[in-house]
Amino acid sequence: MRSTESEEMKGTERKESKGFILITSVLFLVIFSIFVVAHYTYHRATMNAAERNQSKIVSFQAAEAGLDQAIAQLMTPDATQSDDLSRYPCPAGTTYATSSAPGHAAGCTTGYISFDTGTGTLQGGYDVWVDDPSSTPPSAFRQIEAAGHSPSNGSSTVSGRCPASSPAGVRSYECRATVAYIEIDKTLFNNAVFVNDEFEINNSTVDAYDADDPLATGLEVRLQTNSTAEGAVELNGRTTVTGDVFVGPGGDPATVIDLGPNARITGEQGVAASQITYGPAATTSQSLGPLRSNSPVNPVILTEGTYHYDSINISGQGALILQGKVEIFVSGDVSIGGNGVATSGNKPYNFILYQTGTSDVTISGHTNFYGGIYAPNSNVTYNGSAEFFGAVIADEFKSSGDVHYDQNMKDVELGGNIKPLLNFLSWRETNTTAGS
């Protein structure tokens, strides 16, 4: 009897043991499955996050590339439409075309420009729009919006800015847009003296006046250098600057400006917000050879227009007489002495001298000089016994005569295929969209 009961108990224990093992195995499988699913889910989420982050980076960089393209286009002069700000920068022969994009006034667009990384798995592209945001166009202001797309170049049912949602057919689920507002500065002489390197003024007066309004008062000048080197600006003797002197970004006016004990600056001694880069002037007109005059009986007389010479040399009693507005492009040395240049009406804006190379420009003589000198890669020296009226852009400038800046020089627009300056007013990332 007891033997039977013992056998029954052992059987029950074996069944319970098997049940425990089964339950434990099932529980282990469940836990393992949960772990596998969790690991897979985590891995998949990590992969998705990595892919999404990659697409974010690619789409943002694509948008930046589009923005850079628009900026380059804005800085490229166009022979047929350089003065037509209502369409600029949509010159003929480029990928831009006048159009109207969603959310924009009529402007310019590149259309969709795609790229492929070559991996076969990552593609993208960008759209760019440029328009005039002013309420009364044309103006000098531009809004640039560039939208970058990744990771595909599929056909799009949405043309325009990054969509707020991702309906079927859009190019990609990642879109980043950048918007910049800029001002196109097409004026040339915003400073009385601007140099890339250094300038020296000795025992002179530097002030401003208005050639069209001799009674104007309270006018001031601005002198500027890109340099931050010690002593890059020298004001010697009894030099007086009626206005401001600015040094290059990051420079210290106290060390960059070497102000003599008897020299003074009435305005600000400041630091420029950014460097200014003036490109070389260029002309397609054929050179007329050298311009020379050394006798009062054979002065050179030029009527209104644009001229190109290899060099200029005025000496002795020679003279250059200008009738009307004249632009002269010179590729070689410029030496103006003798009776100098007789500018029409003694208005500096009626004579602009463009030095297209790196040769020196020297002005001396005993008659006043009226004009603007654009020589961003050259040394300009003024050592005449008379006075200089106008403005100068040079690599280096040295003067021992009075310099009078004509306020009207601010209205002289770019010539000689010089790239305009772009003033960035704002930049931001906007219209960022992520789909699933």
PDB file of C-alpha atoms in Angstrom, residues 299-303 318-324 339-344:
ATOM      1  CA  PRO A 299      46.991 118.444 -74.923  1.00  0.00           C
ATOM      2  CA  VAL A 300      44.961 115.256 -75.156  1.00  0.00           C
ATOM      3  CA  ILE A 301      41.246 116.032 -75.481  1.00  0.00           C
ATOM      4  CA  LEU A 302      38.672 113.302 -74.816  1.00  0.00           C
ATOM      5  CA  THR A 303      34.959 113.669 -75.388  1.00  0.00           C
ATOM      6  CA  GLY A 318      51.053 118.633 -70.949  1.00  0.00           C
ATOM      7  CA  ALA A 319      47.397 118.184 -70.021  1.00  0.00           C
ATOM      8  CA  LEU A 320      44.422 115.872 -70.372  1.00  0.00           C
ATOM      9  CA  ILE A 321      41.181 117.717 -71.099  1.00  0.00           C
ATOM     10  CA  LEU A 322      37.897 115.868 -70.562  1.00  0.00           C
ATOM     11  CA  GLN A 323      34.646 116.994 -72.153  1.00  0.00           C
ATOM     12  CA  GLY A 324      31.705 115.302 -70.424  1.00  0.00           C
ATOM     13  CA  ASN A 339      48.964 120.579 -65.947  1.00  0.00           C
ATOM     14  CA  GLY A 340      47.176 117.403 -64.929  1.00  0.00           C
ATOM     15  CA  VAL A 341      43.591 116.549 -65.811  1.00  0.00           C
ATOM     16  CA  ALA A 342      40.897 119.106 -66.546  1.00  0.00           C
ATOM     17  CA  THR A 343      37.701 117.322 -65.500  1.00  0.00           C
ATOM     18  CA  SER A 344      34.404 118.534 -66.925  1.00  0.00           C
TER      19      SER A 344
END
